[in-house]
Tab-separated table of C-alpha atoms in Angstrom:
chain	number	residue	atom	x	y	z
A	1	UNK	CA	-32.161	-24.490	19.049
A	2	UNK	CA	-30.661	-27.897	19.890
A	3	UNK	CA	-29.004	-28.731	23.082
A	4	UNK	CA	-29.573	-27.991	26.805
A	5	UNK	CA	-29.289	-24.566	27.903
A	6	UNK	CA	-28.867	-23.243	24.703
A	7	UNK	CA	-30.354	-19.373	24.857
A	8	UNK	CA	-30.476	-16.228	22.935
A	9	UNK	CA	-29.959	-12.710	24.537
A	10	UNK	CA	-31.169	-9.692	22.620
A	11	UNK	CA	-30.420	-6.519	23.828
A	12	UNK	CA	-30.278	-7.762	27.280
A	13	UNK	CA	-33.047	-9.621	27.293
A	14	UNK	CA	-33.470	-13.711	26.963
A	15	UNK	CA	-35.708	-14.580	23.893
A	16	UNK	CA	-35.073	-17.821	23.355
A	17	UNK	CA	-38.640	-18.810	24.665
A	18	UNK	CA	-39.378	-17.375	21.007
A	19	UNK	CA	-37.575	-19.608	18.741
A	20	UNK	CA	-38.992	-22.413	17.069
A	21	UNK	CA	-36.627	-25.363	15.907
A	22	UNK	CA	-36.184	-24.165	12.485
A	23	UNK	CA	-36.873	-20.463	11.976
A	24	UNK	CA	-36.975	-17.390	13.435
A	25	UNK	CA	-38.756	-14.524	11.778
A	26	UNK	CA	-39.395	-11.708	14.762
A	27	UNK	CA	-39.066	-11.266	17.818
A	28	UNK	CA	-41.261	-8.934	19.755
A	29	UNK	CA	-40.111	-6.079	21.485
A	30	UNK	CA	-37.251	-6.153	19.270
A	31	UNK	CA	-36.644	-2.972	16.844
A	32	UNK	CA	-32.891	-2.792	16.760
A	33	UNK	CA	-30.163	-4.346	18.112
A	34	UNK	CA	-27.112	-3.065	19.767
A	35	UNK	CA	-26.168	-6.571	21.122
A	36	UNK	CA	-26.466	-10.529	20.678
A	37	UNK	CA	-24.967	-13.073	22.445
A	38	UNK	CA	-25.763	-16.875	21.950
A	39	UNK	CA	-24.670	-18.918	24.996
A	40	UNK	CA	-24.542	-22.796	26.267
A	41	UNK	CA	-24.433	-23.297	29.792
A	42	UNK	CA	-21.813	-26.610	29.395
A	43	UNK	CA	-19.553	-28.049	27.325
A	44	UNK	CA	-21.521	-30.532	25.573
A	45	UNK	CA	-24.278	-28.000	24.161
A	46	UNK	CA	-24.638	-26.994	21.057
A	47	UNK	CA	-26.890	-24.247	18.635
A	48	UNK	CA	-28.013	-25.508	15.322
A	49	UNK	CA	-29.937	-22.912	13.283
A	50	UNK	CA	-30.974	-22.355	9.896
A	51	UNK	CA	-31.350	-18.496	9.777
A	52	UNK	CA	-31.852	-15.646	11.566
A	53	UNK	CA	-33.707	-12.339	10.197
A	54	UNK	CA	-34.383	-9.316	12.513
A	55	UNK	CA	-36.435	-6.741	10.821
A	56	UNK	CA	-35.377	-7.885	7.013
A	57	UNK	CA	-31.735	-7.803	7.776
A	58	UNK	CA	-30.423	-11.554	7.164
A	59	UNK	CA	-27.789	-11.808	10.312
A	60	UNK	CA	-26.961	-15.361	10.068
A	61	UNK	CA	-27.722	-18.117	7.308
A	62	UNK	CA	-26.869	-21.455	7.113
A	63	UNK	CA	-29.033	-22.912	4.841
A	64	UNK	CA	-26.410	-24.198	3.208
A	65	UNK	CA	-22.044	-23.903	3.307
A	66	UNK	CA	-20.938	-21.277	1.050
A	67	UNK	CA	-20.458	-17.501	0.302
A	68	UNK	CA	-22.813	-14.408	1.414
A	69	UNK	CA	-23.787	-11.834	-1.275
A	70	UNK	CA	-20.663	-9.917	0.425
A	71	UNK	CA	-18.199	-12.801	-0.618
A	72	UNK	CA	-17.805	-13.614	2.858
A	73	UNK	CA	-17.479	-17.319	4.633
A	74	UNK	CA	-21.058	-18.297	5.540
A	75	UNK	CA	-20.031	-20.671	8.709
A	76	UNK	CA	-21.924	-20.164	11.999
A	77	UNK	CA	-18.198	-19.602	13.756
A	78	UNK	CA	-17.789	-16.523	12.348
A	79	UNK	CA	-21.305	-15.682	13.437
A	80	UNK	CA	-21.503	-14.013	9.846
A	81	UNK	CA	-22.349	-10.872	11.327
A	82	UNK	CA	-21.020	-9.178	7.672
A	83	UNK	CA	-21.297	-5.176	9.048
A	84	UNK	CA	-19.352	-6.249	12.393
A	85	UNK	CA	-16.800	-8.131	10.841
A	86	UNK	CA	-15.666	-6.975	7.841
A	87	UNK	CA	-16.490	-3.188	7.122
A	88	UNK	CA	-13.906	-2.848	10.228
A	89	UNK	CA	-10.174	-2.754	8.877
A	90	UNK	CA	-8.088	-5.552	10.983
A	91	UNK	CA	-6.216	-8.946	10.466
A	92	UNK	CA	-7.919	-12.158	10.201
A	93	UNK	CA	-6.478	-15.065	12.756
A	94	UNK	CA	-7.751	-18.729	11.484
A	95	UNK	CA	-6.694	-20.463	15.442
A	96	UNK	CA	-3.917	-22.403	14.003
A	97	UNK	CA	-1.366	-20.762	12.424
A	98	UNK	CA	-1.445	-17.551	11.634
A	99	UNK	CA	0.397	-14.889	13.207
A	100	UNK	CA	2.614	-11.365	12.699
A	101	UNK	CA	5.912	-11.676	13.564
A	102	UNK	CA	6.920	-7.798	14.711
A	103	UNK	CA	10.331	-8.703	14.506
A	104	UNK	CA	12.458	-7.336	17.161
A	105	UNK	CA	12.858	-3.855	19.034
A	106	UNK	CA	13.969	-1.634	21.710
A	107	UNK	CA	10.109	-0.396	21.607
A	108	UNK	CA	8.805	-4.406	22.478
A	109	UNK	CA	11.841	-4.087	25.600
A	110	UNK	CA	9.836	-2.189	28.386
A	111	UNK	CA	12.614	-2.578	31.369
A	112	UNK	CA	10.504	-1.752	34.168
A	113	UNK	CA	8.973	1.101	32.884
A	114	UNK	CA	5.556	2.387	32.098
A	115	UNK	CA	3.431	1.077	29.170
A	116	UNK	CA	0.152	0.606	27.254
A	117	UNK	CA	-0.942	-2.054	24.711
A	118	UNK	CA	-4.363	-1.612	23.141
A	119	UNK	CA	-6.555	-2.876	20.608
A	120	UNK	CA	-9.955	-3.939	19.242
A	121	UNK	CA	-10.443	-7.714	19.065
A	122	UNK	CA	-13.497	-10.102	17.841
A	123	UNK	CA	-13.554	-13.421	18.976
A	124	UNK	CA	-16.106	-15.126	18.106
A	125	UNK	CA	-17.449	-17.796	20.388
A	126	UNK	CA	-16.590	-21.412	19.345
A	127	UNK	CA	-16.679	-22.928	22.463
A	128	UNK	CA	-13.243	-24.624	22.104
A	129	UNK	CA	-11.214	-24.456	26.023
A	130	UNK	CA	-7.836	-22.495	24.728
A	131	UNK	CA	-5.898	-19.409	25.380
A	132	UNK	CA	-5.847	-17.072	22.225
A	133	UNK	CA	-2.554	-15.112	22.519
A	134	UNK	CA	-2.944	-11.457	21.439
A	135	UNK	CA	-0.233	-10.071	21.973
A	136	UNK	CA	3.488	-11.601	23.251
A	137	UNK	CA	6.807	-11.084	24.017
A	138	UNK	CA	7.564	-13.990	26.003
A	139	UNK	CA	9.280	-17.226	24.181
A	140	UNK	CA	7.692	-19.899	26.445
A	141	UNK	CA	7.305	-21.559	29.755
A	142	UNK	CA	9.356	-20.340	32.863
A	143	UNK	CA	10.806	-17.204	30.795
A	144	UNK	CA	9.890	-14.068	32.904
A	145	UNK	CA	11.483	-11.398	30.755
A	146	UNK	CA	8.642	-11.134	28.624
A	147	UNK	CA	4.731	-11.529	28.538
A	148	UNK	CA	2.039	-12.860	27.198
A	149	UNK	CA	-1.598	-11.209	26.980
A	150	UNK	CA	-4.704	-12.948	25.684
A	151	UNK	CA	-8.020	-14.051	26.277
A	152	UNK	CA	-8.765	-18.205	27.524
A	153	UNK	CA	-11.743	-19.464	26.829
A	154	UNK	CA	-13.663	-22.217	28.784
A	155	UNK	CA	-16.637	-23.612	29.739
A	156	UNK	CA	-17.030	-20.579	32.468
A	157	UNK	CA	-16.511	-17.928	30.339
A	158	UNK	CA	-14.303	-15.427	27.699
A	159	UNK	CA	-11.361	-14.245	30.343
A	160	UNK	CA	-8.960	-11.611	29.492
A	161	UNK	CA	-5.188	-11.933	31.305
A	162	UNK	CA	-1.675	-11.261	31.136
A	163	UNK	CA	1.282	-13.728	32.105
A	164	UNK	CA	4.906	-14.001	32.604
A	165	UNK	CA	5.770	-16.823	35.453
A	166	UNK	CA	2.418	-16.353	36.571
A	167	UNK	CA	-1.405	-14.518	36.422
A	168	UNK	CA	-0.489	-10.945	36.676
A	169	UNK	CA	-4.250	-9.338	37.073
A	170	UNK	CA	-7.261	-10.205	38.669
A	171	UNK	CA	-10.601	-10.560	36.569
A	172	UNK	CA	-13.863	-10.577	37.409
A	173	UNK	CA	-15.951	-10.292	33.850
A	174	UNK	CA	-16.163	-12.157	30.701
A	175	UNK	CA	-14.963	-10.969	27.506
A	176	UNK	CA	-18.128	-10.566	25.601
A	177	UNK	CA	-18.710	-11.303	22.377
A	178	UNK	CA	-18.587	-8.623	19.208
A	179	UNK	CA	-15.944	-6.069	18.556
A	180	UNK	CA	-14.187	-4.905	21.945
A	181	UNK	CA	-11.822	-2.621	23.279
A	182	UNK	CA	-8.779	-3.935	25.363
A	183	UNK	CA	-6.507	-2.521	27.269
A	184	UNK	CA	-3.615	-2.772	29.789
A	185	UNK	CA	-1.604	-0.488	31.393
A	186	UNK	CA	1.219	-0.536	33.941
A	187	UNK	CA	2.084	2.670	35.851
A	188	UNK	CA	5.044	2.153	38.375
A	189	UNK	CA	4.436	-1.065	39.479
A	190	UNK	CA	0.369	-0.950	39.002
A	191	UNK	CA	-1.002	-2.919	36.594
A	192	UNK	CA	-4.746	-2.631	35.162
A	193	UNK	CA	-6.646	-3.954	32.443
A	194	UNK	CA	-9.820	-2.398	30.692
A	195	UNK	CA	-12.526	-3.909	28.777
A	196	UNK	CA	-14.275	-1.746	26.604
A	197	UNK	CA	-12.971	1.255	29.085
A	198	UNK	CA	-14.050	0.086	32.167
A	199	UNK	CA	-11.500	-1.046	34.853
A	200	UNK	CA	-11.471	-4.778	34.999
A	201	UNK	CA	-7.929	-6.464	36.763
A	202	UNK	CA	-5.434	-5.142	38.611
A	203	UNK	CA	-2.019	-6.438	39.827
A	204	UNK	CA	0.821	-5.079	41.144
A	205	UNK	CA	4.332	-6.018	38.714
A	206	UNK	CA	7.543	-4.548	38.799
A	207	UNK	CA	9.125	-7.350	36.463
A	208	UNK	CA	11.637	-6.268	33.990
A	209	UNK	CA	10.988	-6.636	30.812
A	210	UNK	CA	13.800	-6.867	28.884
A	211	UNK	CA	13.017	-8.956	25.694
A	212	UNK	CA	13.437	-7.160	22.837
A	213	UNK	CA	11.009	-9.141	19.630
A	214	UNK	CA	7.079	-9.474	19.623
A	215	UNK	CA	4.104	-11.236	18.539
A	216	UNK	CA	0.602	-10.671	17.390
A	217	UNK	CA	-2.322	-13.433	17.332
A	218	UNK	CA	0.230	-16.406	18.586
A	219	UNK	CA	2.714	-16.797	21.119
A	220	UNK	CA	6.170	-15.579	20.411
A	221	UNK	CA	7.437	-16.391	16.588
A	222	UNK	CA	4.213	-18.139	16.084
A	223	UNK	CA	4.871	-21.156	18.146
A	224	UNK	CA	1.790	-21.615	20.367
A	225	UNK	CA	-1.758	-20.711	21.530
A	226	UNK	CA	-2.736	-19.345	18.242
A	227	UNK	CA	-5.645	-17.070	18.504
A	228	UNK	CA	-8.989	-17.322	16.718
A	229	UNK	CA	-10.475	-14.238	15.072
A	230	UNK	CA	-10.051	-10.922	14.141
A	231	UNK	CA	-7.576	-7.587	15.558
A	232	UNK	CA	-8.040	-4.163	14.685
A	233	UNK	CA	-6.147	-0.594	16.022
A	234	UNK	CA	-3.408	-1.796	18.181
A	235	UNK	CA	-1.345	-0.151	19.401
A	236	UNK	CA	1.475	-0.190	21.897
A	237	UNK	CA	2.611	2.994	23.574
A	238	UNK	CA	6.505	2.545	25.936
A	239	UNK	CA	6.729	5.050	28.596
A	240	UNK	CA	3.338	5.805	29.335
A	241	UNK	CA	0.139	4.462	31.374
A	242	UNK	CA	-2.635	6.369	28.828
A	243	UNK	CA	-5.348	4.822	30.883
A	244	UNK	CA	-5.338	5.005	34.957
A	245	UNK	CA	-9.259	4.970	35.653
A	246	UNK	CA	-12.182	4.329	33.292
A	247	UNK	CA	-12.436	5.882	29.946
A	248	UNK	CA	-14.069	6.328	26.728
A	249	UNK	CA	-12.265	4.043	24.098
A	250	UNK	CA	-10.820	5.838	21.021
């Protein structure tokens, strides 16, 4: 581990007492994992690592640039967690220009009415300060008959939010890391947003929504704040607020 305030978090727990520069062969207390989460505490930190093994599974290797025995990209921003990425169907988003156009729609045009947009999203950490566009349907600045939702990244933390001439929802906690569940709902005028089904923002917003095309991974048609990483199961629903109160993600 190179940098200051570089740490490891396994499971809840900070191990990063137990690296050594170059390799990491156990950890104790550890028997299986259910999360990991590398972290820097500022902007000029980084992690350098050779490989990481947890009870003979090779997570990460980057002993040298290449493929995995799975075919996949062996770079430390994808984390090269193989089972977490890839075994899950979705749409890769390289952060600069890639995008689906949805074309347009009386289904993207949601008037003032009720509506949910969901989906599972991986982003891995890069550390870059951006806004990663999930999901828009407005065309740019000062435009308030559409919005934009995403998650911006900085030096304080993984942020999810919605906007359309302005922050729509409070938020409180960080997007983590690893395949999660989104959500955001507007019912009448309340608006919510859930992180892996657990209330995090609300706003009130009445706006009227009238634009009628729609964008995944990058503003509308592709033209800014291109998002970096992967999208799975999403899903928009007109009409109806599926999620009010905390709930157990499909």
């Amino acid at each position: 581990v190179s940098g200051t305030g570089a740490t490891l978090t396994i499971n809840g727990s900070d191990v990063t007492s137990q690296l050594t520069s170059n390799t990491w062969s156990t950890i104790s207390g550890v028997t299986s994992i259910t999360s990991m989460v590398w972290s820097c505490s500022s902007a000029s930190s980084f992690v350098w690592m050779k490989a990481i093994e947890i009870d003979g599974k090779i997570l990460v290797n980057h002993t040298a640039i290449g493929y995995d025995s799975s075919g996949n990209e062996n770079h430390w921003h994808e984390n090269n967690l193989v089972a977490s990425e890839t075994l899950t169907p979705c749409v890769e988003f390289d952060g600069t220009g890639d995008y689906l156009d949805l074309g347009t729609s009386s289904d993207y045009a949601f008037g003032t009415g009720d509506f949910t947009i969901e989906m599972y999203v991986f982003r891995p950490n890069d550390g870059r300060a951006s806004h990663n566009t999930l999901f828009a349907t407005r065309g740019g600045a000062g435009i308030a008959n559409g919005f934009n939702i995403g998650i911006f990244e900085d030096s304080s933390g993984r942020r999810l939010y919605m906007y359309s001439t302005g922050h729509q929802l409070t938020y409180a906690n960080a997007v983590p890391e690893g395949w999660t569940h989104i959500a955001i709902t507007r019912s009448g005028t309340s608006l919510k947003s859930f992180i892996n089904g657990v209330l995090e923002g609300t706003g009130t917003n009445s706006q009227d929504y009238t634009n009628d095309s729609a964008t995944i991974g990058a503003g509308l048609a592709g033209s800014f704040e291109h998002t970096l990483g992967f999208i799975s199961n999403f899903r928009i629903i007109k009409g109806t607020a599926l999620y009010t109160s905390n709930f157990t993600p499909p």
